[in-house]
């Protein structure tokens, strides 16, 4: 992971990368600011050079996710490829992840837990109705939009990034 440069300050599509928000197993996530609209977005950039086939599959999955419209599913705003590295532009959740809000070992009040579970269940039901399986449900992938309002992120992206055969199951 060390040989993946920090791209803060660089431009990606219409966005300038302001700071790194985090990094996962397969991607780095940056806070971006739109050059013209001045809006903020989170930009997830996949590590490493991918083959044309990887990019085609990744793009197809991004198309599916971009069509999901649900209040508790994080919105995908755009997608691009920069020197063979695909990136996804999505809503920026300023509240961070549920894991950041509740570090491992902390106690989530029952009322809050219930609120979160209802929201994620609704998001998953909607996804399942669209024949999509998330495959990576965890607090790191639940983002706080507002105090008690969360959105599920990372649909299939991770599974795709390291297992290209898994995408085939997405629409069969
Ligand atoms: P992985 O997805 O590889 O299993 P992960 O979920 O921790 O691991 P990413 O989805 O790549 O990793 O995200 C890394 C971190 O970036 C998240 O844990 C979170 O802190 C931050 N992040 C991701 N997406 C957003 C977003 N839309 N808004 C704000 N912060 C985000
Ligand atoms: Mg994630």
PDB file of C-alpha atoms and ligand atoms in Angstrom:
ATOM      1  CA  UNK A   1       0.000   0.000   0.000  1.00  0.00           C
ATOM      2  CA  UNK A   2       2.977   2.269   0.661  1.00  0.00           C
ATOM      3  CA  UNK A   3       3.716   2.622  -3.037  1.00  0.00           C
ATOM      4  CA  UNK A   4       0.371   4.290  -3.678  1.00  0.00           C
ATOM      5  CA  UNK A   5       1.061   7.993  -3.582  1.00  0.00           C
ATOM      6  CA  UNK A   6      -1.130  10.377  -1.700  1.00  0.00           C
ATOM      7  CA  UNK A   7      -2.859  12.428  -4.367  1.00  0.00           C
ATOM      8  CA  UNK A   8      -3.965  15.361  -2.227  1.00  0.00           C
ATOM      9  CA  UNK A   9      -3.762  18.566  -4.252  1.00  0.00           C
ATOM     10  CA  UNK A  10      -4.128  16.752  -7.558  1.00  0.00           C
ATOM     11  CA  UNK A  11      -7.095  16.987  -9.883  1.00  0.00           C
ATOM     12  CA  UNK A  12      -9.348  14.090 -10.800  1.00  0.00           C
ATOM     13  CA  UNK A  13     -12.024  14.857 -13.352  1.00  0.00           C
ATOM     14  CA  UNK A  14     -13.705  18.074 -12.299  1.00  0.00           C
ATOM     15  CA  UNK A  15     -12.576  17.695  -8.716  1.00  0.00           C
ATOM     16  CA  UNK A  16      -9.591  18.842  -6.738  1.00  0.00           C
ATOM     17  CA  UNK A  17      -8.522  16.388  -4.029  1.00  0.00           C
ATOM     18  CA  UNK A  18      -8.596  18.279  -0.717  1.00  0.00           C
ATOM     19  CA  UNK A  19      -7.643  15.627   1.838  1.00  0.00           C
ATOM     20  CA  UNK A  20      -7.685  11.890   2.353  1.00  0.00           C
ATOM     21  CA  UNK A  21     -10.773  10.644   4.179  1.00  0.00           C
ATOM     22  CA  UNK A  22      -9.601   7.092   4.568  1.00  0.00           C
ATOM     23  CA  UNK A  23      -8.316   4.054   2.826  1.00  0.00           C
ATOM     24  CA  UNK A  24      -9.653   0.565   2.544  1.00  0.00           C
ATOM     25  CA  UNK A  25      -8.276  -2.651   1.170  1.00  0.00           C
ATOM     26  CA  UNK A  26      -8.618  -1.659  -2.461  1.00  0.00           C
ATOM     27  CA  UNK A  27      -9.071   2.045  -2.633  1.00  0.00           C
ATOM     28  CA  UNK A  28      -8.312   5.446  -1.232  1.00  0.00           C
ATOM     29  CA  UNK A  29     -11.107   7.861  -0.485  1.00  0.00           C
ATOM     30  CA  UNK A  30     -10.540  11.598  -0.787  1.00  0.00           C
ATOM     31  CA  UNK A  31     -12.601  14.663  -0.064  1.00  0.00           C
ATOM     32  CA  UNK A  32     -12.952  16.469  -3.367  1.00  0.00           C
ATOM     33  CA  UNK A  33     -14.130  19.934  -4.287  1.00  0.00           C
ATOM     34  CA  UNK A  34     -15.726  20.556  -7.649  1.00  0.00           C
ATOM     35  CA  UNK A  35     -13.612  23.045  -9.600  1.00  0.00           C
ATOM     36  CA  UNK A  36     -16.586  25.026 -10.894  1.00  0.00           C
ATOM     37  CA  UNK A  37     -19.593  24.200  -8.722  1.00  0.00           C
ATOM     38  CA  UNK A  38     -17.511  24.297  -5.508  1.00  0.00           C
ATOM     39  CA  UNK A  39     -19.510  21.368  -4.129  1.00  0.00           C
ATOM     40  CA  UNK A  40     -17.921  18.669  -2.008  1.00  0.00           C
ATOM     41  CA  UNK A  41     -17.879  14.980  -2.847  1.00  0.00           C
ATOM     42  CA  UNK A  42     -16.105  11.826  -1.742  1.00  0.00           C
ATOM     43  CA  UNK A  43     -13.895  10.302  -4.410  1.00  0.00           C
ATOM     44  CA  UNK A  44     -12.950   6.654  -4.214  1.00  0.00           C
ATOM     45  CA  UNK A  45      -9.939   5.772  -6.313  1.00  0.00           C
ATOM     46  CA  UNK A  46      -9.008   2.146  -6.852  1.00  0.00           C
ATOM     47  CA  UNK A  47      -5.425   1.118  -6.254  1.00  0.00           C
ATOM     48  CA  UNK A  48      -3.191  -0.168  -8.917  1.00  0.00           C
ATOM     49  CA  UNK A  49      -3.305  -0.614 -12.632  1.00  0.00           C
ATOM     50  CA  UNK A  50      -6.300  -2.653 -13.746  1.00  0.00           C
ATOM     51  CA  UNK A  51      -6.746  -4.468 -17.038  1.00  0.00           C
ATOM     52  CA  UNK A  52      -9.297  -3.391 -19.627  1.00  0.00           C
ATOM     53  CA  UNK A  53     -11.489  -6.309 -18.596  1.00  0.00           C
ATOM     54  CA  UNK A  54     -11.387  -5.227 -14.929  1.00  0.00           C
ATOM     55  CA  UNK A  55     -12.353  -1.720 -15.896  1.00  0.00           C
ATOM     56  CA  UNK A  56     -15.225  -2.913 -18.095  1.00  0.00           C
ATOM     57  CA  UNK A  57     -16.638  -5.034 -15.260  1.00  0.00           C
ATOM     58  CA  UNK A  58     -16.085  -2.298 -12.692  1.00  0.00           C
ATOM     59  CA  UNK A  59     -17.792   0.211 -14.965  1.00  0.00           C
ATOM     60  CA  UNK A  60     -20.766  -2.047 -15.486  1.00  0.00           C
ATOM     61  CA  UNK A  61     -21.191  -2.486 -11.749  1.00  0.00           C
ATOM     62  CA  UNK A  62     -20.901   1.282 -11.229  1.00  0.00           C
ATOM     63  CA  UNK A  63     -23.717   1.713 -13.759  1.00  0.00           C
ATOM     64  CA  UNK A  64     -25.935  -0.587 -11.719  1.00  0.00           C
ATOM     65  CA  UNK A  65     -25.144   1.187  -8.451  1.00  0.00           C
ATOM     66  CA  UNK A  66     -25.608   4.631  -9.986  1.00  0.00           C
ATOM     67  CA  UNK A  67     -29.180   3.666 -10.805  1.00  0.00           C
ATOM     68  CA  UNK A  68     -30.070   2.830  -7.224  1.00  0.00           C
ATOM     69  CA  UNK A  69     -32.236   5.556  -5.789  1.00  0.00           C
ATOM     70  CA  UNK A  70     -32.926   5.154  -2.115  1.00  0.00           C
ATOM     71  CA  UNK A  71     -32.620   7.600   0.805  1.00  0.00           C
ATOM     72  CA  UNK A  72     -30.420   5.137   2.726  1.00  0.00           C
ATOM     73  CA  UNK A  73     -28.124   4.201  -0.133  1.00  0.00           C
ATOM     74  CA  UNK A  74     -25.251   6.605  -0.702  1.00  0.00           C
ATOM     75  CA  UNK A  75     -25.645   8.395  -4.001  1.00  0.00           C
ATOM     76  CA  UNK A  76     -23.104   7.854  -6.758  1.00  0.00           C
ATOM     77  CA  UNK A  77     -22.587  11.094  -8.651  1.00  0.00           C
ATOM     78  CA  UNK A  78     -20.067  10.189 -11.302  1.00  0.00           C
ATOM     79  CA  UNK A  79     -17.450   7.750 -12.460  1.00  0.00           C
ATOM     80  CA  UNK A  80     -14.242   8.128 -14.399  1.00  0.00           C
ATOM     81  CA  UNK A  81     -11.017   6.435 -15.390  1.00  0.00           C
ATOM     82  CA  UNK A  82      -7.674   8.150 -14.913  1.00  0.00           C
ATOM     83  CA  UNK A  83      -4.655   6.409 -16.443  1.00  0.00           C
ATOM     84  CA  UNK A  84      -6.339   2.997 -16.029  1.00  0.00           C
ATOM     85  CA  UNK A  85      -7.442   3.780 -12.469  1.00  0.00           C
ATOM     86  CA  UNK A  86     -11.213   3.907 -12.074  1.00  0.00           C
ATOM     87  CA  UNK A  87     -12.718   6.271  -9.564  1.00  0.00           C
ATOM     88  CA  UNK A  88     -16.188   6.738  -8.175  1.00  0.00           C
ATOM     89  CA  UNK A  89     -17.557  10.110  -7.134  1.00  0.00           C
ATOM     90  CA  UNK A  90     -20.181   9.909  -4.404  1.00  0.00           C
ATOM     91  CA  UNK A  91     -21.948  12.021  -1.823  1.00  0.00           C
ATOM     92  CA  UNK A  92     -19.660  13.167   0.958  1.00  0.00           C
ATOM     93  CA  UNK A  93     -20.878  12.109   4.395  1.00  0.00           C
ATOM     94  CA  UNK A  94     -19.452  14.725   6.749  1.00  0.00           C
ATOM     95  CA  UNK A  95     -20.420  12.645   9.812  1.00  0.00           C
ATOM     96  CA  UNK A  96     -18.020   9.869   8.812  1.00  0.00           C
ATOM     97  CA  UNK A  97     -18.726   6.188   9.280  1.00  0.00           C
ATOM     98  CA  UNK A  98     -20.700   4.469  12.031  1.00  0.00           C
ATOM     99  CA  UNK A  99     -17.438   2.821  13.030  1.00  0.00           C
ATOM    100  CA  UNK A 100     -15.832   6.231  13.569  1.00  0.00           C
ATOM    101  CA  UNK A 101     -18.890   7.415  15.508  1.00  0.00           C
ATOM    102  CA  UNK A 102     -18.931   4.235  17.620  1.00  0.00           C
ATOM    103  CA  UNK A 103     -15.399   2.862  17.956  1.00  0.00           C
ATOM    104  CA  UNK A 104     -15.109  -0.867  18.514  1.00  0.00           C
ATOM    105  CA  UNK A 105     -16.306  -1.709  22.037  1.00  0.00           C
ATOM    106  CA  UNK A 106     -18.561   1.312  22.492  1.00  0.00           C
ATOM    107  CA  UNK A 107     -22.200   0.837  23.404  1.00  0.00           C
ATOM    108  CA  UNK A 108     -24.819   2.007  20.926  1.00  0.00           C
ATOM    109  CA  UNK A 109     -28.013   3.150  22.699  1.00  0.00           C
ATOM    110  CA  UNK A 110     -30.894   0.810  21.895  1.00  0.00           C
ATOM    111  CA  UNK A 111     -33.022   3.520  20.282  1.00  0.00           C
ATOM    112  CA  UNK A 112     -30.180   4.506  17.982  1.00  0.00           C
ATOM    113  CA  UNK A 113     -29.417   0.899  17.092  1.00  0.00           C
ATOM    114  CA  UNK A 114     -33.051   0.393  16.174  1.00  0.00           C
ATOM    115  CA  UNK A 115     -33.068   3.511  14.002  1.00  0.00           C
ATOM    116  CA  UNK A 116     -29.932   2.404  12.167  1.00  0.00           C
ATOM    117  CA  UNK A 117     -31.115  -1.173  11.674  1.00  0.00           C
ATOM    118  CA  UNK A 118     -34.430  -0.007  10.203  1.00  0.00           C
ATOM    119  CA  UNK A 119     -32.641   2.261   7.746  1.00  0.00           C
ATOM    120  CA  UNK A 120     -30.130  -0.342   6.619  1.00  0.00           C
ATOM    121  CA  UNK A 121     -32.844  -3.002   6.368  1.00  0.00           C
ATOM    122  CA  UNK A 122     -34.837  -0.706   4.091  1.00  0.00           C
ATOM    123  CA  UNK A 123     -31.761  -0.088   1.943  1.00  0.00           C
ATOM    124  CA  UNK A 124     -31.009  -3.809   1.681  1.00  0.00           C
ATOM    125  CA  UNK A 125     -34.617  -4.666   0.860  1.00  0.00           C
ATOM    126  CA  UNK A 126     -34.547  -2.114  -1.932  1.00  0.00           C
ATOM    127  CA  UNK A 127     -31.241  -3.501  -3.210  1.00  0.00           C
ATOM    128  CA  UNK A 128     -32.508  -7.074  -3.048  1.00  0.00           C
ATOM    129  CA  UNK A 129     -35.614  -6.078  -4.973  1.00  0.00           C
ATOM    130  CA  UNK A 130     -33.145  -4.921  -7.618  1.00  0.00           C
ATOM    131  CA  UNK A 131     -31.332  -8.270  -7.440  1.00  0.00           C
ATOM    132  CA  UNK A 132     -28.244  -6.780  -5.822  1.00  0.00           C
ATOM    133  CA  UNK A 133     -26.322  -8.251  -2.926  1.00  0.00           C
ATOM    134  CA  UNK A 134     -24.137  -5.903  -0.945  1.00  0.00           C
ATOM    135  CA  UNK A 135     -21.559  -8.468   0.264  1.00  0.00           C
ATOM    136  CA  UNK A 136     -19.773  -6.119   2.664  1.00  0.00           C
ATOM    137  CA  UNK A 137     -22.157  -5.030   5.413  1.00  0.00           C
ATOM    138  CA  UNK A 138     -20.170  -3.452   8.246  1.00  0.00           C
ATOM    139  CA  UNK A 139     -20.102  -0.181  10.241  1.00  0.00           C
ATOM    140  CA  UNK A 140     -17.263   1.130   8.045  1.00  0.00           C
ATOM    141  CA  UNK A 141     -19.681   1.078   5.113  1.00  0.00           C
ATOM    142  CA  UNK A 142     -22.490   2.940   6.887  1.00  0.00           C
ATOM    143  CA  UNK A 143     -22.091   6.686   6.651  1.00  0.00           C
ATOM    144  CA  UNK A 144     -23.640   9.384   8.815  1.00  0.00           C
ATOM    145  CA  UNK A 145     -25.435  11.913   6.648  1.00  0.00           C
ATOM    146  CA  UNK A 146     -27.029  13.508   9.691  1.00  0.00           C
ATOM    147  CA  UNK A 147     -27.232  12.670  13.405  1.00  0.00           C
ATOM    148  CA  UNK A 148     -29.726   9.837  13.006  1.00  0.00           C
ATOM    149  CA  UNK A 149     -29.697   9.407   9.255  1.00  0.00           C
ATOM    150  CA  UNK A 150     -27.341   6.885   7.704  1.00  0.00           C
ATOM    151  CA  UNK A 151     -26.630   5.633   4.207  1.00  0.00           C
ATOM    152  CA  UNK A 152     -25.142   2.364   3.050  1.00  0.00           C
ATOM    153  CA  UNK A 153     -22.112   2.621   0.769  1.00  0.00           C
ATOM    154  CA  UNK A 154     -19.697   0.356  -1.091  1.00  0.00           C
ATOM    155  CA  UNK A 155     -22.153  -1.734  -3.061  1.00  0.00           C
ATOM    156  CA  UNK A 156     -20.267  -4.609  -4.565  1.00  0.00           C
ATOM    157  CA  UNK A 157     -17.313  -2.393  -5.323  1.00  0.00           C
ATOM    158  CA  UNK A 158     -14.984  -4.212  -2.986  1.00  0.00           C
ATOM    159  CA  UNK A 159     -16.059  -7.653  -4.141  1.00  0.00           C
ATOM    160  CA  UNK A 160     -15.550  -6.537  -7.717  1.00  0.00           C
ATOM    161  CA  UNK A 161     -12.207  -5.023  -7.065  1.00  0.00           C
ATOM    162  CA  UNK A 162     -10.693  -8.307  -6.010  1.00  0.00           C
ATOM    163  CA  UNK A 163     -13.037 -10.876  -7.476  1.00  0.00           C
ATOM    164  CA  UNK A 164     -14.092 -10.185 -11.021  1.00  0.00           C
ATOM    165  CA  UNK A 165     -16.159 -13.360 -11.213  1.00  0.00           C
ATOM    166  CA  UNK A 166     -18.446 -12.020  -8.472  1.00  0.00           C
ATOM    167  CA  UNK A 167     -19.801  -9.343 -10.776  1.00  0.00           C
ATOM    168  CA  UNK A 168     -21.270 -11.984 -13.021  1.00  0.00           C
ATOM    169  CA  UNK A 169     -23.617 -12.912 -10.206  1.00  0.00           C
ATOM    170  CA  UNK A 170     -24.834  -9.307  -9.950  1.00  0.00           C
ATOM    171  CA  UNK A 171     -27.132  -9.532 -12.943  1.00  0.00           C
ATOM    172  CA  UNK A 172     -27.643 -13.195 -13.581  1.00  0.00           C
TER     173      UNK A 172
HETATM  174  P1  LIG B   1     -13.118  -1.752   2.389  1.00  0.00           P
HETATM  175  O1  LIG B   1     -14.209  -1.021   1.660  1.00  0.00           O
HETATM  176  O2  LIG B   1     -11.861  -1.838   1.600  1.00  0.00           O
HETATM  177  O3  LIG B   1     -13.569  -3.043   2.965  1.00  0.00           O
HETATM  178  P2  LIG B   1     -13.439   0.436   4.101  1.00  0.00           P
HETATM  179  O4  LIG B   1     -14.911   0.323   3.944  1.00  0.00           O
HETATM  180  O5  LIG B   1     -12.916   0.801   5.449  1.00  0.00           O
HETATM  181  O6  LIG B   1     -12.737  -0.869   3.649  1.00  0.00           O
HETATM  182  P3  LIG B   1     -13.423   2.399   1.990  1.00  0.00           P
HETATM  183  O7  LIG B   1     -14.818   2.128   1.618  1.00  0.00           O
HETATM  184  O8  LIG B   1     -12.402   2.384   0.923  1.00  0.00           O
HETATM  185  O9  LIG B   1     -12.815   1.441   3.083  1.00  0.00           O
HETATM  186  O10 LIG B   1     -13.412   3.773   2.730  1.00  0.00           O
HETATM  187  C1  LIG B   1     -12.299   4.155   3.502  1.00  0.00           C
HETATM  188  C2  LIG B   1     -12.728   5.201   4.493  1.00  0.00           C
HETATM  189  O11 LIG B   1     -13.014   6.421   3.806  1.00  0.00           O
HETATM  190  C3  LIG B   1     -14.012   4.885   5.245  1.00  0.00           C
HETATM  191  O12 LIG B   1     -13.762   4.061   6.347  1.00  0.00           O
HETATM  192  C4  LIG B   1     -14.451   6.294   5.642  1.00  0.00           C
HETATM  193  O13 LIG B   1     -13.715   6.741   6.770  1.00  0.00           O
HETATM  194  C5  LIG B   1     -14.049   7.121   4.438  1.00  0.00           C
HETATM  195  N1  LIG B   1     -15.163   7.309   3.481  1.00  0.00           N
HETATM  196  C6  LIG B   1     -15.517   6.471   2.477  1.00  0.00           C
HETATM  197  N2  LIG B   1     -16.542   6.938   1.769  1.00  0.00           N
HETATM  198  C7  LIG B   1     -16.883   8.126   2.332  1.00  0.00           C
HETATM  199  C8  LIG B   1     -17.903   9.120   2.049  1.00  0.00           C
HETATM  200  N3  LIG B   1     -18.753   8.986   1.030  1.00  0.00           N
HETATM  201  N4  LIG B   1     -17.950  10.217   2.859  1.00  0.00           N
HETATM  202  C9  LIG B   1     -17.083  10.354   3.892  1.00  0.00           C
HETATM  203  N5  LIG B   1     -16.119   9.463   4.196  1.00  0.00           N
HETATM  204  C10 LIG B   1     -15.996   8.361   3.448  1.00  0.00           C
HETATM  205 MG1  LIG B   2     -15.885   0.529   2.403  1.00  0.00          MG
END
